Coordinates of C-alpha atoms in Angstrom, one line a residue:
Chain D
M1058 CA 0.0 0.0 0.0
N1059 CA 1.8 3.1 -1.2
D1060 CA 0.9 6.8 -1.4
E1061 CA -0.5 6.5 -4.9
E1062 CA -2.9 3.7 -3.9
L1063 CA -4.0 5.7 -0.9
A1064 CA -4.4 8.8 -3.0
N1065 CA -6.7 6.8 -5.4
N1066 CA -9.1 6.1 -2.5
P1067 CA -12.6 6.1 -4.1
F1068 CA -14.0 8.3 -1.4
L1069 CA -11.3 10.9 -2.2
V1070 CA -12.0 10.6 -6.0
L1071 CA -15.7 11.1 -5.5
E1072 CA -15.2 13.7 -2.6
L1073 CA -17.4 11.7 -0.2
T1074 CA -17.3 11.0 3.5
A1075 CA -17.3 7.4 4.9
E1076 CA -20.9 7.9 5.9
A1077 CA -22.2 8.5 2.3
T1078 CA -25.2 6.4 1.4
R1079 CA -25.4 4.3 -1.8
A1080 CA -27.6 6.9 -3.4
E1081 CA -25.1 9.7 -2.6
V1082 CA -22.3 7.6 -4.0
E1083 CA -24.2 7.1 -7.3
R1084 CA -25.3 10.7 -7.4
A1085 CA -21.7 12.0 -6.8
G1086 CA -20.3 9.6 -9.4
Q1087 CA -22.8 10.4 -12.2
K1088 CA -22.5 14.2 -11.5
L1089 CA -18.7 14.0 -11.8
L1090 CA -18.9 11.9 -15.0
A1091 CA -21.3 14.5 -16.5
Q1092 CA -19.0 17.4 -15.5
L1093 CA -15.9 15.6 -16.9
A1094 CA -17.8 14.9 -20.2
I1095 CA -18.4 18.6 -20.8
G1096 CA -14.9 19.5 -19.6
V1097 CA -15.6 21.4 -16.4
S1098 CA -12.0 22.3 -15.3
S1099 CA -12.7 22.5 -11.6
V1100 CA -13.4 18.7 -11.4
K1101 CA -10.2 17.6 -13.3
S1102 CA -8.3 17.3 -10.0
Y1103 CA -9.1 16.4 -6.4
Q1104 CA -7.4 16.8 -3.1
T1105 CA -5.7 14.0 -1.2
P1106 CA -3.5 13.8 1.9
F1107 CA -0.6 13.5 -0.7
G1108 CA -1.5 16.6 -2.7
A1109 CA -3.7 17.2 -5.6
R1110 CA -4.2 14.3 -8.1
P1111 CA -5.7 14.4 -11.6
R1112 CA -9.2 13.0 -12.1
D1113 CA -10.6 11.4 -15.2
E1114 CA -13.6 9.4 -16.2
S1115 CA -11.9 6.0 -15.8
K1116 CA -10.9 6.9 -12.3
V1117 CA -14.5 7.9 -11.4
R1118 CA -15.9 4.7 -12.9
M1119 CA -13.4 2.6 -11.0
A1120 CA -14.3 4.5 -7.8
L1121 CA -18.0 3.9 -8.4
S1122 CA -17.4 0.2 -9.0
A1123 CA -15.3 -0.1 -5.8
L1124 CA -17.9 1.6 -3.7
R1125 CA -20.7 -0.6 -5.0
D1126 CA -18.9 -3.6 -3.5
P1127 CA -19.5 -3.5 0.4
E1128 CA -16.3 -5.4 1.2
Q1129 CA -14.1 -3.0 -0.9
R1130 CA -16.0 0.0 0.4
V1131 CA -15.3 -0.9 4.0
L1132 CA -11.6 -1.4 3.3
H1133 CA -11.4 2.0 1.7
E1134 CA -13.3 3.6 4.6
L1135 CA -10.6 2.3 6.9
W1136 CA -8.0 4.1 4.8
L1137 CA -9.7 7.5 4.8
S1138 CA -7.7 10.3 6.5
D1139 CA -8.7 13.8 7.5
L1140 CA -5.1 15.1 6.9
E1141 CA -5.0 18.0 4.5
G1142 CA -2.3 20.1 2.8
D1143 CA 0.5 19.2 0.6
P1144 CA 3.1 16.7 1.8
Q1145 CA 6.8 17.6 1.9
V1146 CA 8.4 16.9 -1.4
L1147 CA 12.2 16.9 -1.8
L1148 CA 13.3 18.6 -5.0
G1149 CA 16.2 17.3 -6.8
W1150 CA 19.6 19.0 -7.1
P1151 CA 19.7 20.3 -10.7
S1152 CA 23.4 21.0 -10.8
A1153 CA 24.4 17.6 -9.4
F1154 CA 25.9 16.3 -12.6
A1155 CA 27.8 19.6 -13.3
S1156 CA 29.8 19.0 -10.1
I1157 CA 31.3 15.8 -11.7
G1158 CA 31.9 17.5 -15.0
W1159 CA 28.9 15.8 -16.8
R1160 CA 27.4 18.3 -19.2
G1161 CA 26.0 15.7 -21.5
P1162 CA 22.4 14.6 -21.8
C1163 CA 20.8 13.8 -18.4
T1164 CA 19.5 10.3 -17.8
G1165 CA 16.0 9.5 -16.6
Chain Z
M1064 CA 72.5 5.9 -13.8
Y1065 CA 69.6 6.1 -11.3
G1066 CA 67.1 5.4 -14.1
L1067 CA 69.1 2.3 -15.2
I1068 CA 69.2 1.0 -11.6
A1069 CA 65.5 1.6 -11.2
L1070 CA 64.7 -0.3 -14.5
L1071 CA 66.9 -3.2 -13.4
A1072 CA 65.1 -3.3 -10.1
V1073 CA 61.8 -3.4 -11.8
R1074 CA 62.9 -6.2 -14.1
A1075 CA 64.3 -8.2 -11.1
A1076 CA 61.1 -7.7 -9.1
V1077 CA 59.0 -8.9 -12.1
Y1078 CA 61.1 -12.0 -12.4
A1079 CA 60.8 -12.6 -8.7
M1080 CA 57.0 -12.4 -8.8
G1081 CA 56.9 -14.8 -11.7
K1082 CA 54.6 -15.6 -14.6
R1083 CA 51.3 -17.2 -14.2
T1084 CA 50.5 -19.9 -16.7
G1085 CA 46.9 -20.1 -18.0
Q1086 CA 45.0 -23.1 -19.0
T1087 CA 46.0 -25.2 -21.9
G1088 CA 44.3 -24.0 -25.0
G1089 CA 43.0 -26.2 -27.8
G1090 CA 46.1 -28.0 -28.9
G1091 CA 48.6 -25.1 -29.0
A1092 CA 51.1 -24.0 -26.4
P1093 CA 49.5 -23.0 -23.1
P1094 CA 48.9 -19.2 -23.1
S1095 CA 50.8 -17.5 -20.4
E1096 CA 50.6 -14.0 -19.0
Y1097 CA 51.6 -12.0 -16.0
K1098 CA 49.2 -11.7 -13.1
P1099 CA 47.4 -8.4 -12.9
S1100 CA 49.3 -7.5 -9.7
V1101 CA 52.6 -7.9 -11.6
V1102 CA 51.3 -5.8 -14.4
R1103 CA 50.2 -3.2 -12.0
F1104 CA 53.5 -3.2 -10.1
T1105 CA 55.4 -3.0 -13.3
G1106 CA 53.4 0.0 -14.4
L1107 CA 54.0 1.8 -11.2
A1108 CA 57.7 0.9 -11.3
V1109 CA 58.1 2.2 -14.9
R1110 CA 56.5 5.5 -13.9
A1111 CA 58.7 5.7 -10.8
A1112 CA 61.7 5.0 -13.1
F1113 CA 60.8 8.0 -15.3
L1114 CA 60.4 10.2 -12.2
V1115 CA 63.7 9.1 -10.8
A1116 CA 65.4 9.7 -14.1
A1117 CA 63.8 13.2 -14.3
W1118 CA 65.1 14.0 -10.8
A1119 CA 68.6 12.5 -11.4
L1120 CA 69.1 14.2 -14.8
R1121 CA 67.3 17.5 -14.0
R1122 CA 70.6 19.5 -14.4
D1123 CA 71.9 17.6 -17.4
I1124 CA 69.0 17.5 -19.9
A1125 CA 66.9 20.1 -21.7
I1126 CA 63.6 21.2 -20.2
E1127 CA 61.6 19.4 -22.9
W1128 CA 63.1 16.1 -22.0
L1129 CA 62.6 16.8 -18.4
T1130 CA 58.9 17.6 -19.0
A1131 CA 58.6 14.5 -21.1
C1132 CA 60.0 12.4 -18.3
I1133 CA 57.6 13.9 -15.8
V1134 CA 54.6 13.4 -18.1
C1135 CA 55.6 9.8 -18.7
G1136 CA 56.0 9.4 -14.9
L1137 CA 52.7 11.0 -14.0
P1138 CA 50.3 10.4 -17.0
G1139 CA 47.3 10.1 -14.7
L1140 CA 47.9 13.5 -13.2
V1141 CA 48.2 15.0 -16.7
V1142 CA 44.9 13.4 -17.7
E1143 CA 43.0 14.4 -14.6
L1144 CA 44.3 18.0 -14.2
L1145 CA 44.9 19.0 -17.8
L1146 CA 43.3 16.9 -20.6
I1147 CA 39.9 16.1 -19.1
P1148 CA 39.2 19.7 -17.9
A1149 CA 40.3 21.0 -21.3
G1150 CA 37.6 18.8 -22.8
I1151 CA 39.2 18.6 -26.3
P1152 CA 37.9 15.6 -28.2
H1153 CA 40.3 12.8 -29.3
L1154 CA 43.3 14.3 -27.3
T1155 CA 42.6 12.4 -24.1
Y1156 CA 41.9 9.1 -26.0
Y1157 CA 45.2 9.1 -27.9
F1158 CA 47.2 10.3 -24.9
T1159 CA 45.8 7.5 -22.8
R1160 CA 46.4 4.9 -25.5
S1161 CA 50.0 6.0 -25.8
M1162 CA 50.7 6.3 -22.1
Y1163 CA 49.1 3.1 -21.0
P1164 CA 50.3 0.3 -23.2
F1165 CA 48.7 -3.0 -22.4
A1166 CA 51.9 -4.9 -21.7
I1167 CA 52.7 -2.8 -18.6
F1168 CA 49.4 -1.2 -17.6
G1169 CA 46.6 -3.4 -18.8
E1170 CA 43.1 -2.3 -19.9
P1171 CA 44.3 0.3 -22.5
K1172 CA 41.2 0.7 -24.6
G1173 CA 38.7 0.9 -21.8
R1174 CA 40.7 3.4 -19.9
A1175 CA 41.2 5.5 -23.0
I1176 CA 37.4 5.5 -23.8
F1177 CA 36.6 6.2 -20.2
N1178 CA 38.9 9.3 -20.1
E1179 CA 37.8 10.4 -23.6
L1180 CA 34.1 10.3 -22.6
R1181 CA 34.9 12.3 -19.4
A1182 CA 36.7 14.9 -21.5
R1183 CA 33.9 15.2 -24.0
L1184 CA 31.3 15.4 -21.2
R1185 CA 33.1 18.5 -19.8
R1186 CA 31.9 20.6 -22.7
G1187 CA 29.3 18.4 -24.2
W1188 CA 31.2 18.2 -27.5
L1189 CA 30.8 15.4 -30.0
L1190 CA 28.4 13.4 -27.9
D1191 CA 25.8 12.6 -30.6
P1192 CA 24.8 9.0 -30.5
E1193 CA 26.4 8.1 -33.9
R1194 CA 29.7 9.4 -32.8
I1195 CA 29.9 7.6 -29.5
A1196 CA 28.3 4.4 -30.7
R1197 CA 31.6 3.1 -32.0
F1198 CA 33.1 3.4 -28.5
G1199 CA 30.6 0.7 -27.3
R1200 CA 31.8 -1.8 -29.9
D1201 CA 34.5 -4.2 -28.6
L1202 CA 34.6 -2.5 -25.2
V1203 CA 33.6 -5.3 -22.9
V1204 CA 34.8 -8.4 -24.8
F1205 CA 37.4 -11.1 -24.5
N1206 CA 40.9 -10.3 -25.7
N1207 CA 43.2 -12.1 -28.1
F1208 CA 44.4 -14.3 -25.3
G1209 CA 40.8 -15.5 -24.9
N1210 CA 40.5 -14.0 -21.4
D1211 CA 39.1 -10.8 -20.0
R1212 CA 42.2 -9.2 -18.6
T1213 CA 41.7 -6.1 -20.7
V1214 CA 38.3 -5.4 -19.1
G1215 CA 38.5 -3.8 -15.7
A1216 CA 36.9 -0.9 -13.8
A1217 CA 37.6 1.7 -16.5
S1218 CA 36.0 -0.4 -19.3
L1219 CA 32.9 -1.1 -17.2
A1220 CA 32.7 2.6 -16.2
A1221 CA 33.0 3.5 -19.8
R1222 CA 30.2 1.1 -20.7
A1223 CA 28.1 2.6 -17.9
Q1224 CA 28.8 6.1 -19.2
L1225 CA 27.6 5.0 -22.7
D1226 CA 24.4 3.4 -21.1
A1227 CA 23.7 6.6 -19.2
L1228 CA 24.2 8.7 -22.3
S1229 CA 21.8 6.6 -24.3
G1230 CA 19.2 7.0 -21.5
D1231 CA 19.5 3.5 -20.0
A1232 CA 20.0 4.8 -16.4
E1233 CA 19.0 1.6 -14.7
H1234 CA 21.8 -0.4 -16.3
A1235 CA 24.2 2.5 -15.9
R1236 CA 23.5 2.5 -12.1
E1237 CA 24.1 -1.3 -11.8
L1238 CA 27.4 -1.1 -13.7
F1239 CA 28.7 2.0 -11.8
A1240 CA 27.8 0.3 -8.5
L1241 CA 29.8 -2.8 -9.6
V1242 CA 32.8 -0.6 -10.4
Q1243 CA 32.8 1.4 -7.2
A1244 CA 32.8 -1.9 -5.2
M1245 CA 35.6 -3.6 -7.3
D1246 CA 38.8 -4.9 -5.7
W1247 CA 41.5 -2.2 -6.1
R1248 CA 43.6 -4.8 -7.9
H1249 CA 41.2 -4.8 -10.8
G1250 CA 39.9 -1.3 -10.6
S1251 CA 41.8 2.0 -11.0
R1252 CA 41.0 4.4 -8.2
A1253 CA 40.0 7.1 -10.7
A1254 CA 37.3 4.8 -12.2
R1255 CA 36.0 3.7 -8.8
I1256 CA 35.9 7.3 -7.5
Y1257 CA 34.2 8.5 -10.6
S1258 CA 31.6 5.7 -10.4
Q1259 CA 30.8 6.6 -6.8
A1260 CA 30.5 10.3 -7.6
W1261 CA 28.2 9.5 -10.5
L1262 CA 25.9 7.4 -8.4
L1263 CA 25.7 9.9 -5.5
N1264 CA 25.1 12.8 -7.9
D1265 CA 22.5 10.9 -9.9
A1266 CA 20.5 10.2 -6.7
A1267 CA 20.8 13.8 -5.5
R1268 CA 19.7 15.1 -8.9
R1269 CA 16.5 13.0 -8.7
G1270 CA 15.9 14.2 -5.1
A1271 CA 16.4 10.6 -3.8
F1272 CA 18.4 11.7 -0.8
H1273 CA 17.7 8.4 1.0
E1274 CA 19.6 6.7 -1.8
V1275 CA 22.5 9.1 -1.3
V1276 CA 22.6 8.1 2.3
R1277 CA 22.5 4.4 1.3
L1278 CA 25.1 4.7 -1.4
S1279 CA 27.5 6.7 0.7
T1280 CA 28.0 3.8 3.0
H1281 CA 30.0 2.0 0.3
G1282 CA 32.9 2.5 -2.1
P1283 CA 36.2 4.4 -1.8
H1284 CA 36.6 6.8 1.1
T1285 CA 36.5 10.3 -0.4
A1286 CA 35.7 13.8 0.8
R1287 CA 32.8 14.0 -1.7
R1288 CA 31.2 10.9 -0.2
W1289 CA 31.3 12.4 3.3
F1290 CA 30.0 15.7 2.2
M1291 CA 27.2 14.2 0.2
R1292 CA 26.2 11.9 3.1
A1293 CA 26.2 14.7 5.6
S1294 CA 24.1 17.0 3.3
A1295 CA 21.6 14.2 2.4
R1296 CA 21.1 13.3 6.0
R1297 CA 20.5 16.9 7.0
I1298 CA 18.2 17.5 4.1
L1299 CA 16.2 14.4 5.2
G1300 CA 15.9 16.0 8.6
C1301 CA 18.0 13.4 10.5
Q1302 CA 18.5 14.8 14.0
A1303 CA 22.1 13.6 14.3
A1304 CA 23.2 15.5 11.2
F1305 CA 22.6 19.0 12.5
Q1306 CA 26.2 20.1 13.2
D1307 CA 27.1 23.0 10.9
S1308 CA 30.8 22.7 11.6
K1309 CA 31.0 19.1 10.4
L1310 CA 28.9 19.8 7.3
V1311 CA 31.0 22.9 6.3
G1312 CA 34.2 21.1 7.1
S1313 CA 33.3 18.2 4.8
W1314 CA 32.4 20.7 2.1
L1315 CA 35.7 22.4 2.4
F1316 CA 37.5 19.2 1.7
S1317 CA 35.2 18.0 -1.1
P1318 CA 36.0 18.7 -4.8
A1319 CA 34.0 21.0 -7.1
R1320 CA 33.1 23.4 -4.2
R1321 CA 31.8 26.0 -6.6
H1322 CA 29.1 23.6 -7.8
T1323 CA 28.4 21.9 -4.5
F1324 CA 27.9 25.3 -2.7
G1325 CA 24.2 25.2 -3.7
L1326 CA 23.8 21.9 -2.0
L1327 CA 25.6 23.1 1.1
R1328 CA 23.4 26.2 1.3
R1329 CA 20.3 24.0 1.0
A1330 CA 21.5 21.6 3.6
L1331 CA 22.4 24.4 6.0
G1332 CA 18.9 26.0 5.5
T1333 CA 17.1 22.8 6.4
E1334 CA 15.3 22.8 9.7
P1335 CA 15.2 19.7 11.9
R1336 CA 12.1 17.7 11.1
P1337 CA 9.4 17.8 13.8
V1338 CA 8.8 14.5 15.5
P1339 CA 5.5 13.0 14.3
S1340 CA 2.7 13.2 16.8
R1341 CA 1.6 10.1 18.7
V1342 CA -1.9 10.9 19.9
G1343 CA -2.6 8.0 22.2
T1344 CA -3.5 4.6 20.9
G1345 CA -6.3 3.2 18.9
M1346 CA -7.2 3.1 15.2
A1347 CA -7.5 6.9 14.8
A1348 CA -4.0 7.4 16.3
A1349 CA -2.5 4.6 14.2
K1350 CA -4.0 6.0 11.0
R1351 CA -2.9 9.5 11.7
L1352 CA 0.7 8.5 12.4
S1353 CA 0.7 6.3 9.3
F1354 CA -0.3 9.2 7.1
E1355 CA 2.1 11.5 8.8
L1356 CA 5.0 9.2 8.1
M1357 CA 3.9 8.5 4.6
R1358 CA 3.7 12.2 3.8
L1359 CA 7.3 12.7 4.8
P1360 CA 9.9 12.6 2.0
K1361 CA 11.2 9.1 1.3
G1362 CA 13.7 8.0 3.8
A1363 CA 12.9 10.7 6.3
A1364 CA 11.0 8.4 8.7
T1365 CA 13.3 6.5 11.0
R1366 CA 13.2 2.7 11.6
N1367 CA 12.3 3.4 15.2
E1368 CA 9.3 5.5 14.2
I1369 CA 8.1 2.8 11.9
A1370 CA 8.5 0.3 14.7
E1371 CA 6.4 2.5 16.9
L1372 CA 3.7 2.7 14.2
A1373 CA 3.8 -1.1 13.9
R1374 CA 3.3 -1.4 17.6
I1375 CA 0.3 0.9 17.6
W1376 CA -1.3 -1.1 14.7
Q1377 CA -0.5 -4.4 16.5
A1378 CA -2.4 -3.1 19.5
V1379 CA -5.4 -2.1 17.3
F1380 CA -5.5 -5.7 15.8
D1381 CA -5.1 -7.3 19.2
S1382 CA -7.7 -5.1 20.9
G1383 CA -10.6 -6.3 18.6
E1384 CA -11.4 -2.6 17.8
L1385 CA -11.1 -3.3 14.1
R1386 CA -13.4 -6.4 14.1
Q1387 CA -16.0 -4.5 16.1
R1388 CA -15.9 -1.6 13.7
L1389 CA -16.2 -4.0 10.7
T1390 CA -19.2 -5.8 12.3
E1391 CA -20.9 -2.4 12.8
R1392 CA -20.3 -1.4 9.2
K1393 CA -21.6 -4.8 8.0
Q1394 CA -24.8 -4.2 9.8
A1395 CA -25.1 -0.6 8.7
L1396 CA -24.6 -1.5 5.0
A1397 CA -26.7 -4.7 5.3
A1398 CA -23.8 -6.5 3.6
S1399 CA -22.8 -10.2 3.7
F1400 CA -19.0 -10.0 3.9
E1401 CA -17.0 -11.7 6.7
P1402 CA -15.4 -9.2 9.1
E1403 CA -12.6 -11.7 9.7
S1404 CA -11.6 -11.9 6.1
V1405 CA -11.8 -8.1 5.7
A1406 CA -9.7 -7.7 8.8
A1407 CA -7.1 -10.1 7.4
R1408 CA -7.0 -8.1 4.1
F1409 CA -6.6 -4.9 6.0
E1410 CA -3.7 -6.4 8.0
R1411 CA -2.0 -7.4 4.8
Q1412 CA -2.4 -3.8 3.5
I1413 CA -0.9 -2.5 6.7
V1414 CA 2.1 -4.9 6.3
A1415 CA 2.5 -3.7 2.7
M1416 CA 2.4 0.0 3.9
L1417 CA 5.0 -0.7 6.6
G1418 CA 7.2 -2.4 3.9
E1419 CA 7.0 0.7 1.7
L1420 CA 8.1 2.8 4.7
V1421 CA 10.9 0.5 5.6
I1422 CA 12.7 0.2 2.3
P1423 CA 14.1 3.7 2.0
T1424 CA 15.1 4.0 5.7
A1425 CA 18.6 3.4 7.1
P1426 CA 18.8 0.6 9.6
P1427 CA 19.6 1.8 13.2
R1428 CA 23.0 0.9 14.7
D1429 CA 21.4 -0.7 17.7
P1430 CA 18.1 -2.1 16.6
E1431 CA 15.5 -2.8 19.2
P1432 CA 13.4 -6.0 18.9
Y1433 CA 10.9 -5.2 16.1
P1434 CA 7.2 -5.8 16.6
L1435 CA 5.6 -8.7 14.7
L1436 CA 3.9 -6.6 12.1
L1437 CA 7.2 -4.9 11.1
L1438 CA 8.9 -8.3 11.0
S1439 CA 6.1 -9.4 8.6
A1440 CA 6.7 -6.4 6.5
M1441 CA 10.4 -7.3 6.4
D1442 CA 9.6 -10.9 5.5
R1443 CA 7.6 -9.6 2.6
I1444 CA 10.4 -7.4 1.3
Q1445 CA 12.8 -10.2 1.7
G1446 CA 10.5 -12.6 0.0
D1447 CA 10.1 -10.3 -3.0
W1448 CA 13.8 -9.6 -3.4
F1449 CA 14.9 -13.2 -2.7
S1450 CA 12.5 -14.6 -5.2
E1451 CA 14.0 -12.4 -8.0
L1452 CA 17.6 -13.1 -6.7
E1453 CA 17.1 -16.9 -6.6
A1454 CA 15.5 -17.0 -10.0
L1455 CA 18.4 -15.0 -11.4
C1456 CA 21.0 -17.2 -9.7
R1457 CA 19.3 -20.4 -10.9
G1458 CA 19.9 -19.2 -14.4
L1459 CA 23.6 -18.5 -13.9
P1460 CA 25.7 -20.9 -16.0
R1461 CA 27.8 -23.3 -14.0
G1462 CA 29.2 -26.8 -14.1
N1463 CA 29.4 -28.1 -17.6
A1464 CA 27.4 -25.3 -19.2
N1465 CA 28.6 -24.3 -22.6
T1466 CA 30.6 -21.2 -23.0
T1467 CA 28.9 -18.2 -24.5
D1468 CA 31.7 -15.6 -25.0
D1469 CA 29.2 -12.9 -24.2
L1470 CA 31.3 -11.1 -21.6
E1471 CA 29.1 -8.0 -21.5
Q1472 CA 26.0 -10.0 -20.7
H1473 CA 27.8 -11.8 -17.9
W1474 CA 28.8 -8.5 -16.4
R1475 CA 25.3 -7.2 -16.7
T1476 CA 23.7 -10.2 -15.0
W1477 CA 26.3 -10.0 -12.3
G1478 CA 25.5 -6.3 -11.9
R1479 CA 21.8 -7.2 -11.3
V1480 CA 22.7 -9.9 -8.8
R1481 CA 24.9 -7.4 -6.9
H1482 CA 22.2 -4.8 -7.1
L1483 CA 19.7 -7.1 -5.4
T1484 CA 22.2 -8.4 -2.8
G1485 CA 23.2 -4.9 -2.1
L1486 CA 19.7 -3.8 -1.5
L1487 CA 19.1 -6.8 0.8
S1488 CA 22.2 -6.2 2.9
D1489 CA 21.6 -2.5 3.1
V1490 CA 17.9 -2.5 4.0
L1491 CA 17.9 -5.7 6.1
P1492 CA 21.5 -6.1 7.4
E1493 CA 20.4 -8.5 10.1
R1494 CA 19.3 -10.9 7.3
A1495 CA 22.4 -10.5 5.1
D1496 CA 23.7 -13.9 6.2
W1497 CA 20.8 -15.5 4.4
I1498 CA 22.1 -14.3 1.1
F1499 CA 25.0 -16.8 1.2
A1500 CA 22.7 -19.5 2.6
S1501 CA 20.3 -18.9 -0.2
V1502 CA 22.4 -18.4 -3.3
G1503 CA 26.0 -18.6 -2.2
V1504 CA 26.9 -22.0 -3.6
Q1505 CA 25.2 -21.3 -6.9
V1506 CA 27.2 -18.0 -7.2
L1507 CA 30.4 -19.8 -6.2
N1508 CA 29.9 -22.4 -8.9
H1509 CA 29.1 -19.7 -11.4
G1510 CA 32.4 -18.0 -10.5
S1511 CA 34.3 -21.2 -11.0
W1512 CA 32.6 -21.7 -14.3
L1513 CA 33.5 -18.2 -15.4
Y1514 CA 37.2 -18.8 -14.4
N1515 CA 37.6 -22.3 -15.8
R1516 CA 35.3 -22.5 -18.8
E1517 CA 34.7 -18.9 -19.9
R1518 CA 38.1 -17.6 -18.8
A1519 CA 36.5 -14.5 -17.5
Q1520 CA 39.1 -14.1 -14.8
T1521 CA 38.5 -10.5 -13.7
L1522 CA 34.8 -11.2 -13.5
A1523 CA 35.4 -14.5 -11.6
H1524 CA 37.6 -12.6 -9.2
D1525 CA 34.8 -10.0 -8.6
V1526 CA 32.4 -12.9 -7.9
F1527 CA 34.9 -14.5 -5.4
Y1528 CA 35.8 -11.2 -3.8
F1529 CA 32.1 -10.5 -3.2
L1530 CA 31.5 -14.0 -1.8
L1531 CA 34.5 -13.6 0.5
R1532 CA 32.8 -10.6 2.2
I1533 CA 29.4 -12.4 2.8
T1534 CA 30.5 -15.9 3.7
P1535 CA 30.3 -16.7 7.4
E1536 CA 33.6 -17.7 8.9
S1537 CA 32.3 -21.1 9.9
D1538 CA 31.0 -22.0 6.4
V1539 CA 32.6 -25.1 4.8
N1540 CA 33.0 -23.3 1.5
R1541 CA 35.0 -20.4 2.9
E1542 CA 38.3 -22.1 2.4
T1543 CA 37.5 -22.7 -1.3
I1544 CA 36.4 -19.2 -1.8
V1545 CA 39.6 -17.8 -0.2
K1546 CA 41.6 -20.1 -2.5
N1547 CA 39.7 -19.1 -5.6
C1548 CA 40.0 -15.5 -4.7
R1549 CA 43.8 -15.7 -4.4
L1550 CA 44.0 -17.7 -7.6
S1551 CA 41.9 -15.3 -9.6
T1552 CA 43.7 -12.1 -8.4

């Protein structure tokens, strides 16, 4: 279980709380799908404890499917966190290779 | 006169050390050659002879001859201080080829390509793929004697440079890691130091400072290594690394201070990381601490903090809080799942999360007994890595396997094996003994096959040299490994 998996929690994707009913889940999912279909920019990302993540139709459909299954839903409920804000990210050191005299193309 | 005496001394010493006879070839006379240690000694002695001659004749010969003697005596210094910084294409290559003949220095082509690439990289000149592709041909191959004595640290470092330039960073890292850990008898210090510097700077460039900390525990002892380690630990917020004088001191002794000043400033500007909160016990506290640790940069959480988290989760599982909550949710959702099976799935997810946290952390010097959940996470990591390592080692040729003559592939496979064993021993040092128990004999047999059948003697030595460091003193194979290591030196 890594931060990407936790950031893809269906409750976060659909912006729902753990107490959401089945009807609320369906409503939220269909609303997001409709908004994504017409290109509403404000729904193209969502907040997670690991920073903002992009949202697309496939992610919403997967979230809907996960929350329709009670066993999966309960597991995702357990992983919901109320922590907010961006996590600390360590930036790289851009001139690292220059210090060893490497001015060629940088590797990935 | 002094020069003549020095040359005679060299010749006498070489005779005293003797020739080593190789295996009998297919019908002809057995190929014979000097051991690498003799080649190395001869090279050093010839250089010394030039320097002695320069000193002895300093008043009797013209300045040009004196300079020539000094250049012949210290070619490495000329390359490092003059030719590589100048960055003029071709010059370094031909200078190295002429100054390091195979008969007395070994590894002439690889060394020349390694230095040439370093020179070109200084200014980024003539680095288009077509131009450098020819360097890769016949770089890591068997020589005319049918062995691999012309392939050492510099050839492998050159191969790694070419990999990196073509965008294959993963293979480049594995080869550079091999070079930096090579026995000094097969690896020039310049190549080993360069490989270490490349690995450290590559990790720092990607922001993977936990890798800088891990990598800086190996390889040659250099000022760069200490500075990079101190900086990385401080950037990660390690409490023990907050001593400005040590950090600045290590920077003052490190090379390329103009370039590394930015890293020093960044490290000095880093505040100590606040200790994650531990709000009581129970599931809410466990979850909060989990997210706090996962939100930290990779490697910033300590092993003790992760152990503490595992203890809190263990208490949650033991208390029955989770099962009670699952039962309540089952009723609320009118669902038919089994709370026990969901709890077991959740526990597996917690173990996976602890494993993700553990991998980038440095092991503590005096580890406390770990809680069961953390041990499960370590078992899982070990299982993943060991299954790949064992599969890889099962495929290593040994015994009567046919020769392949693909030296580069042998080195690459060995690089992968070393990468996995390195990860295992760095992340789980308390389980490092299991490496030998698991794959030691297969690797030993592979080394013997490389030496006897493939005649890849330098590679075989690297295999034995590695085994020597991981074999327990009491193991029955240790004597064989020591003998093989001596034989292949």
